[in-house]
Coordinates of C-alpha atoms and ligand atoms in Angstrom, one line a residue:
X1 CA 75.7 -96.0 29.7
X2 CA 79.5 -96.5 29.3
X3 CA 81.9 -93.7 30.8
X4 CA 81.9 -90.6 32.0
X5 CA 84.9 -88.8 32.2
X6 CA 86.0 -85.6 34.8
X7 CA 88.2 -83.9 32.8
X8 CA 90.7 -81.3 33.4
X9 CA 90.8 -80.5 37.2
X10 CA 92.7 -81.6 40.6
X11 CA 92.1 -84.4 42.4
X12 CA 91.9 -84.9 46.5
X13 CA 93.8 -88.4 47.3
X14 CA 92.5 -90.6 49.8
X15 CA 96.0 -89.6 52.0
X16 CA 95.0 -85.7 51.7
X17 CA 97.4 -84.8 48.7
X18 CA 96.0 -82.7 45.7
X19 CA 97.4 -83.9 42.1
X20 CA 96.3 -83.3 38.6
X21 CA 94.4 -85.8 37.4
X22 CA 91.2 -87.3 35.5
X23 CA 89.0 -89.1 37.0
X24 CA 87.3 -91.8 35.1
X25 CA 83.8 -93.5 36.1
X26 CA 81.6 -96.7 34.8
X27 CA 78.3 -95.1 35.1
X28 CA 77.0 -98.3 35.1
X29 CA 78.6 -100.0 37.7
X30 CA 78.8 -96.7 39.5
X31 CA 82.6 -96.7 40.5
X32 CA 85.7 -95.2 39.8
X33 CA 87.7 -97.0 37.7
X34 CA 91.0 -94.6 36.8
X35 CA 92.7 -91.6 38.3
X36 CA 95.2 -90.5 36.3
X37 CA 96.5 -88.1 33.3
X38 CA 95.2 -88.0 30.0
X39 CA 92.1 -90.5 30.3
X40 CA 89.3 -90.6 27.6
X41 CA 85.5 -91.2 28.7
X42 CA 82.2 -91.5 26.5
X43 CA 81.0 -88.5 28.3
X44 CA 83.0 -85.4 29.7
X45 CA 82.6 -83.3 32.9
X46 CA 84.3 -80.1 32.6
X47 CA 86.4 -80.0 36.1
X48 CA 89.2 -76.7 34.4
X49 CA 89.7 -74.8 37.5
X50 CA 87.9 -76.8 40.2
X51 CA 89.0 -79.9 42.9
X52 CA 87.6 -83.0 42.9
X53 CA 86.4 -84.3 45.8
X54 CA 84.7 -87.2 47.5
X55 CA 80.9 -86.8 48.0
X56 CA 80.4 -84.9 51.6
X57 CA 78.4 -87.5 54.1
X58 CA 76.1 -86.0 55.9
X59 CA 75.8 -88.7 58.8
X60 CA 73.3 -87.1 60.8
X61 CA 70.4 -85.4 59.8
X62 CA 66.5 -84.8 60.0
X63 CA 65.9 -84.0 56.5
X64 CA 62.4 -82.8 56.2
X65 CA 62.9 -80.3 59.3
X66 CA 64.2 -78.1 56.8
X67 CA 60.4 -77.2 56.6
X68 CA 61.3 -75.6 60.5
X69 CA 63.8 -73.9 59.7
X70 CA 64.0 -70.3 61.5
X71 CA 60.3 -71.5 63.0
X72 CA 62.2 -71.5 66.9
X73 CA 65.4 -70.5 67.5
X74 CA 67.5 -69.5 70.4
X75 CA 66.1 -71.7 73.2
X76 CA 68.1 -74.9 74.9
X77 CA 67.4 -78.6 73.5
X78 CA 64.6 -79.3 76.3
X79 CA 62.6 -76.5 76.1
X80 CA 62.8 -76.0 72.1
X81 CA 61.4 -79.4 72.0
X82 CA 58.7 -79.6 73.9
X83 CA 57.6 -75.9 72.9
X84 CA 58.4 -75.4 69.2
X85 CA 59.3 -78.6 67.7
X86 CA 57.3 -81.5 69.0
X87 CA 53.4 -79.2 68.5
X88 CA 54.4 -78.9 64.8
X89 CA 55.7 -82.5 64.0
X90 CA 52.4 -83.7 65.6
X91 CA 50.7 -81.8 62.9
X92 CA 52.9 -83.0 59.8
X93 CA 51.3 -84.7 56.9
X94 CA 52.9 -87.4 55.1
X95 CA 53.1 -84.4 52.5
X96 CA 55.2 -81.9 54.5
X97 CA 57.8 -84.8 54.8
X98 CA 57.6 -85.1 51.6
X99 CA 58.1 -81.6 50.4
X100 CA 60.7 -80.7 53.1
X101 CA 62.8 -83.9 52.7
X102 CA 62.8 -82.9 48.7
X103 CA 63.9 -79.3 49.7
X104 CA 66.8 -80.7 52.0
X105 CA 68.0 -82.8 49.6
X106 CA 68.1 -80.3 46.7
X107 CA 70.2 -78.1 49.1
X108 CA 72.6 -81.0 50.1
X109 CA 73.1 -82.0 46.2
X110 CA 73.8 -78.4 45.8
X111 CA 76.4 -78.2 48.2
X112 CA 77.9 -81.2 47.5
X113 CA 76.9 -83.5 50.1
X114 CA 76.1 -87.2 48.5
X115 CA 74.8 -89.5 50.8
X116 CA 73.1 -89.0 54.3
X117 CA 71.5 -90.5 57.4
X118 CA 68.1 -89.6 58.2
X119 CA 66.3 -90.2 61.4
X120 CA 62.6 -89.0 61.0
X121 CA 58.9 -90.2 59.9
X122 CA 57.4 -91.4 56.8
X123 CA 59.9 -92.6 55.4
X124 CA 58.5 -94.0 52.6
X125 CA 58.4 -90.4 51.3
X126 CA 61.9 -89.7 52.1
X127 CA 62.8 -93.1 50.3
X128 CA 60.8 -92.1 47.4
X129 CA 62.6 -88.9 47.1
X130 CA 65.8 -90.2 47.5
X131 CA 65.4 -92.6 44.7
X132 CA 64.3 -90.0 42.3
X133 CA 67.3 -87.2 43.5
X134 CA 69.9 -89.9 43.0
X135 CA 72.1 -89.7 46.0
X136 CA 72.7 -92.4 48.9
X137 CA 70.9 -92.6 52.1
X138 CA 70.7 -94.5 55.3
X139 CA 67.3 -94.4 56.4
X140 CA 65.0 -95.2 59.8
X141 CA 62.0 -94.1 61.0
X142 CA 63.0 -92.4 64.6
X143 CA 61.0 -94.3 67.3
X144 CA 60.0 -92.0 70.6
X145 CA 58.2 -93.6 74.1
X146 CA 57.8 -90.0 75.3
X147 CA 54.3 -88.8 75.9
X148 CA 53.3 -92.4 74.4
X149 CA 51.3 -95.4 76.0
X150 CA 53.6 -98.6 76.5
X151 CA 51.5 -100.0 73.9
X152 CA 51.9 -96.8 71.0
X153 CA 55.7 -96.8 72.3
X154 CA 56.3 -100.7 71.2
X155 CA 54.1 -100.4 67.8
X156 CA 56.7 -97.3 67.2
X157 CA 59.7 -99.4 67.8
X158 CA 58.4 -102.7 65.9
X159 CA 57.7 -100.2 63.1
X160 CA 61.0 -98.6 63.0
X161 CA 62.1 -102.6 62.6
X162 CA 59.8 -103.1 59.8
X163 CA 60.5 -100.2 57.9
X164 CA 64.4 -101.0 58.2
X165 CA 63.3 -104.3 56.4
X166 CA 61.2 -102.8 54.0
X167 CA 63.8 -100.2 52.8
X168 CA 67.3 -101.8 53.0
X169 CA 68.4 -102.1 49.4
X170 CA 65.5 -99.8 47.4
X171 CA 66.3 -97.5 45.0
X172 CA 69.6 -100.3 43.6
X173 CA 70.9 -100.5 46.6
X174 CA 71.4 -96.6 46.9
X175 CA 69.0 -96.5 50.1
X176 CA 70.2 -99.2 53.4
X177 CA 68.2 -98.7 56.5
X178 CA 69.1 -98.3 60.6
X179 CA 66.7 -99.2 63.6
X180 CA 66.1 -95.5 65.0
X181 CA 65.4 -95.3 68.5
X182 CA 65.4 -91.5 69.2
X183 CA 67.5 -91.5 72.3
X184 CA 68.6 -93.2 75.3
X185 CA 66.5 -90.6 77.6
X186 CA 63.3 -90.8 75.6
X187 CA 62.5 -94.6 74.6
X188 CA 62.4 -96.9 77.9
X189 CA 65.1 -99.7 78.3
X190 CA 62.9 -102.6 77.5
X191 CA 62.2 -101.1 73.9
X192 CA 65.8 -99.9 73.4
X193 CA 66.8 -103.5 73.9
X194 CA 64.0 -104.6 71.6
X195 CA 65.2 -102.5 68.7
X196 CA 69.0 -103.6 69.1
X197 CA 67.3 -107.4 68.8
X198 CA 65.3 -106.0 65.9
X199 CA 68.3 -104.2 64.1
X200 CA 70.5 -107.1 64.6
X201 CA 67.4 -109.8 63.6
X202 CA 66.9 -107.4 60.0
X203 CA 70.8 -107.2 59.6
X204 CA 70.8 -103.7 60.2
X205 CA 72.3 -100.9 62.6
X206 CA 70.7 -98.9 64.9
X207 CA 71.1 -95.3 65.1
X208 CA 70.1 -92.8 68.0
X209 CA 71.1 -89.5 69.8
X210 CA 73.2 -90.1 73.2
X211 CA 75.0 -88.2 75.6
X212 CA 74.2 -84.8 73.7
X213 CA 73.7 -82.8 76.8
X214 CA 74.3 -83.5 80.6
X215 CA 70.6 -83.2 81.0
X216 CA 70.8 -86.6 78.8
X217 CA 73.7 -88.1 81.0
X218 CA 73.2 -87.2 84.8
X219 CA 69.7 -88.7 85.2
X220 CA 71.3 -92.0 83.7
X221 CA 74.7 -91.8 86.2
X222 CA 71.9 -90.9 88.7
X223 CA 69.0 -94.0 88.1
X224 CA 71.3 -96.5 86.6
X225 CA 74.9 -95.9 88.3
X226 CA 76.7 -96.2 85.0
X227 CA 77.4 -93.6 81.9
X228 CA 75.2 -94.0 79.7
X229 CA 77.1 -95.8 77.1
X230 CA 78.2 -99.0 79.3
X231 CA 74.3 -98.7 80.0
X232 CA 73.6 -99.0 76.4
X233 CA 76.1 -101.3 75.4
X234 CA 74.6 -103.8 78.1
X235 CA 71.1 -103.1 76.1
X236 CA 72.9 -104.0 73.1
X237 CA 73.3 -101.0 71.7
X238 CA 77.2 -100.8 70.9
X239 CA 77.7 -102.7 67.8
X240 CA 80.3 -102.0 65.1
X241 CA 77.9 -101.2 62.9
X242 CA 75.8 -99.0 65.4
X243 CA 76.5 -95.3 65.3
X244 CA 75.2 -92.6 67.2
X245 CA 74.9 -88.5 67.2
X246 CA 76.8 -85.8 69.4
X247 CA 78.8 -87.9 71.9
X248 CA 79.2 -84.4 73.7
X249 CA 79.4 -85.4 77.4
X250 CA 81.9 -88.4 77.1
X251 CA 84.2 -89.3 79.8
X252 CA 87.2 -91.9 79.1
X253 CA 86.1 -95.2 79.4
X254 CA 82.9 -94.5 77.0
X255 CA 85.8 -93.3 74.2
X256 CA 87.5 -96.4 75.1
X257 CA 84.2 -98.5 74.9
X258 CA 83.5 -96.7 71.5
X259 CA 87.1 -97.2 70.4
X260 CA 86.9 -101.1 71.1
X261 CA 83.5 -101.7 69.7
X262 CA 83.8 -99.9 66.7
X263 CA 80.5 -98.1 67.4
X264 CA 80.4 -94.5 64.8
X265 CA 80.0 -91.3 66.4
X266 CA 78.5 -88.2 64.4
X267 CA 80.1 -84.7 65.7
X268 CA 77.2 -82.1 64.9
X269 CA 79.0 -79.1 65.8
X270 CA 76.5 -76.8 65.0
X271 CA 73.9 -78.3 66.3
X272 CA 75.3 -78.4 69.7
X273 CA 76.7 -74.8 69.7
X274 CA 73.3 -73.6 68.6
X275 CA 71.5 -75.6 71.2
X276 CA 74.5 -74.8 74.0
X277 CA 75.2 -78.6 74.6
X278 CA 78.8 -78.6 75.1
X279 CA 81.9 -79.3 73.1
X280 CA 82.5 -83.0 71.6
X281 CA 86.3 -84.0 72.5
X282 CA 86.8 -84.6 68.8
X283 CA 90.4 -84.6 69.1
X284 CA 90.6 -87.3 72.1
X285 CA 87.7 -89.2 69.7
X286 CA 90.4 -89.4 67.0
X287 CA 93.3 -90.3 69.0
X288 CA 91.3 -92.8 70.4
X289 CA 90.7 -94.5 67.0
X290 CA 86.9 -93.7 67.4
X291 CA 85.1 -93.2 63.6
X292 CA 83.8 -90.1 63.7
X293 CA 81.8 -88.6 60.5
X294 CA 80.3 -85.2 60.6
X295 CA 76.2 -84.1 60.8
X296 CA 74.2 -81.3 60.4
X297 CA 71.6 -82.6 62.2
X298 CA 68.0 -80.7 61.3
X299 CA 68.0 -77.6 60.1
X300 CA 66.0 -76.2 62.8
X301 CA 69.6 -76.4 65.1
X302 CA 71.8 -75.7 62.3
X303 CA 70.6 -73.6 60.3
X304 CA 71.3 -75.2 57.2
X305 CA 72.5 -78.4 55.5
X306 CA 75.3 -77.0 54.0
X307 CA 78.4 -79.7 55.3
X308 CA 81.6 -77.2 54.0
X309 CA 79.7 -75.3 57.4
X310 CA 80.1 -78.5 59.4
X311 CA 83.6 -79.0 58.6
X312 CA 84.6 -75.6 59.6
X313 CA 82.5 -75.9 62.8
X314 CA 84.1 -79.1 63.6
X315 CA 87.7 -77.9 63.0
X316 CA 87.2 -74.4 65.0
X317 CA 84.9 -76.2 68.2
X318 CA 87.5 -79.4 68.3
X319 CA 90.2 -76.9 68.9
X320 CA 88.5 -74.7 71.4
X321 CA 87.1 -78.2 73.3
X322 CA 91.1 -79.3 73.1
X323 CA 92.5 -75.8 74.2
X324 CA 94.9 -76.9 71.6
X325 CA 94.9 -74.9 68.4
X326 CA 96.6 -77.7 66.7
X327 CA 93.5 -80.3 67.6
X328 CA 91.3 -81.1 64.7
X329 CA 93.6 -80.1 61.9
X330 CA 92.0 -79.3 58.7
X331 CA 93.0 -82.7 56.7
X332 CA 90.9 -84.2 60.3
X333 CA 87.9 -82.1 59.5
X334 CA 87.9 -83.1 55.9
X335 CA 88.4 -86.8 56.4
X336 CA 85.5 -87.1 58.8
X337 CA 82.9 -85.3 55.8
X338 CA 84.2 -88.0 53.7
X339 CA 85.9 -90.9 54.6
X340 CA 84.6 -90.8 58.5
X341 CA 81.2 -90.3 57.2
X342 CA 81.3 -93.0 54.8
X343 CA 82.6 -95.3 57.4
X344 CA 80.2 -94.5 59.8
X345 CA 77.0 -95.1 57.5
X346 CA 79.1 -98.3 56.2
X347 CA 79.2 -97.5 52.3
X348 CA 82.0 -97.7 50.5
X349 CA 82.7 -94.3 49.2
X350 CA 84.5 -91.4 50.2
X351 CA 88.0 -91.8 48.6
X352 CA 88.6 -90.5 45.1
X353 CA 90.7 -93.8 43.8
X354 CA 89.2 -97.2 41.4
X355 CA 87.0 -99.4 43.1
X356 CA 85.5 -96.9 45.5
X357 CA 81.4 -95.6 44.5
X358 CA 81.6 -92.7 42.4
X359 CA 80.2 -90.3 44.7
X360 CA 82.1 -87.0 44.3
X361 CA 81.9 -83.1 44.0
X362 CA 84.0 -80.7 41.9
X363 CA 84.9 -77.2 43.7
X364 CA 85.1 -74.3 41.9
X365 CA 88.2 -72.7 42.7
X366 CA 87.8 -69.6 40.5
X367 CA 87.0 -67.1 43.7
X368 CA 88.5 -64.7 45.6
X369 CA 87.9 -66.0 48.8
X370 CA 89.9 -69.2 47.4
X371 CA 92.6 -67.2 46.3
X372 CA 95.9 -67.8 46.2
X373 CA 96.0 -71.5 46.5
X374 CA 99.0 -72.7 48.8
X375 CA 96.6 -75.5 50.4
X376 CA 93.7 -76.7 48.8
X377 CA 92.9 -78.7 51.9
X378 CA 92.9 -75.8 54.2
X379 CA 90.7 -74.4 51.8
X380 CA 87.9 -77.4 52.2
X381 CA 88.4 -77.1 55.8
X382 CA 88.4 -73.3 56.2
X383 CA 87.4 -71.5 53.4
X384 CA 84.6 -73.3 50.6
X385 CA 81.2 -72.7 50.9
X386 CA 78.7 -75.3 49.8
X387 CA 77.9 -72.8 46.6
X388 CA 80.9 -73.2 45.3
X389 CA 80.6 -76.6 44.2
X390 CA 80.2 -76.7 40.2
X391 CA 79.1 -80.3 39.8
X392 CA 77.9 -83.4 42.0
X393 CA 78.1 -87.3 40.9
X394 CA 76.6 -90.0 42.7
X395 CA 76.7 -93.7 41.7
X396 CA 78.2 -92.5 38.1
X397 CA 75.2 -90.2 37.8
X398 CA 75.4 -86.7 37.4
X399 CA 73.0 -84.8 39.8
X400 CA 74.4 -81.3 39.3
X401 CA 75.9 -79.7 36.4
X402 CA 77.0 -76.3 36.5
X403 CA 75.0 -75.6 39.4
X404 CA 72.0 -76.8 37.9
X405 CA 70.3 -80.0 39.5
X406 CA 69.3 -82.6 36.8
X407 CA 67.1 -84.7 39.2
X408 CA 65.1 -82.5 40.9
X409 CA 62.9 -79.3 39.8
X410 CA 64.8 -76.7 42.0
X411 CA 61.8 -73.9 41.9
X412 CA 59.0 -76.2 42.2
X413 CA 60.3 -78.1 45.1
X414 CA 61.2 -74.5 46.8
X415 CA 57.7 -73.0 46.4
X416 CA 56.2 -76.5 47.4
X417 CA 58.4 -76.4 50.8
X418 CA 57.3 -72.8 51.0
X419 CA 53.3 -73.4 51.1
X420 CA 53.9 -76.4 52.8
X421 CA 55.9 -75.2 55.8
X422 CA 53.4 -71.9 56.0
X423 CA 50.3 -74.1 56.1
X424 CA 52.3 -77.0 58.8
X425 CA 52.9 -74.2 61.1
X426 CA 49.4 -72.3 61.0
X427 CA 47.8 -75.9 61.6
X428 CA 50.0 -76.2 64.8
X429 CA 49.3 -72.8 66.3
Ligands
ZN1 ZN1 69.7 -85.4 65.8

């Protein structure tokens, strides 16, 4: 397979400085082997006029929900789930999951995302899509107790553990897994503990939604007399490898707990704004040393999977939450979308330097909205769109070259998703 040279561009380094350099990749090992001037390789990817950045990490999504994009908007979380999302999800067929996952993965590759964490159903279908599309994922079966008998709820958690065992290390280790109980309020305490035990036993993390809305926090405080994350820790859910989505409503003790345990937080600013869930205290989390990544959440609450939007939203909302324009500065937002997300997912990527996984994107800077180039980190945070990505590389393989995705047939993927989405909604009515 030899080497791949990303040639002629500028490179974003881990310290957020930018240099003129080539990047040499070992395609067989899937690693970056050198960053510097005048390198040579077996095959070349032209980065003239471009900026080479680490591939973005979408650390929390429900990728097949792309089929529900635009199906129901403008409602609070609880009503939105009960009236619009869960009824349609009850009608999902495995082929829908595969079509939706393919659409989402296509969208992510086209906007520079090379790794994602996914909580959903029928994860064998999502795993098959990840395998052929060539990116990286941490996958889990989302288990939920609400609306189920005790036996069915237990079987759901057992399936989450079983799926995590089965797919961890699949697709040449591009796929890893987690046990994924849906949230602290939609899964019973016994089953949350069972999820934690099963995950520890399988050697994988637990991933769940937590502290997303005040309606999720208050009932736990009233019933358990403790903050949700203190209670979650008692159930075994705050290990170092574990990661939670949202963390909007956190108090100081919970922030300290996250920092002490190393539990990761995935900030989903667009979803939090769209569902009016609140403003996560991101600068306080960063100050405390919590590992923070970014996620789009599902496309139904975003409504796209372009992580550059999340970067901008995180920087903007972080300032509003802190009441301070210096909060969540551009380099912090870029770090959350790259190295932060990689740390949350436990993958050795998110930085352009020798030894790191060859997961990267080349952003085309030759555009009016990216002119002049005073500060390219500022552009990444505030001005770049996913459609500015020229090439996407994961594990040393070129997934998109000059905006053409090489691993998926884009027209066929979109046509299938369109048809599946229409039939699904008709079936659910
Ligand atoms: Zn979610």
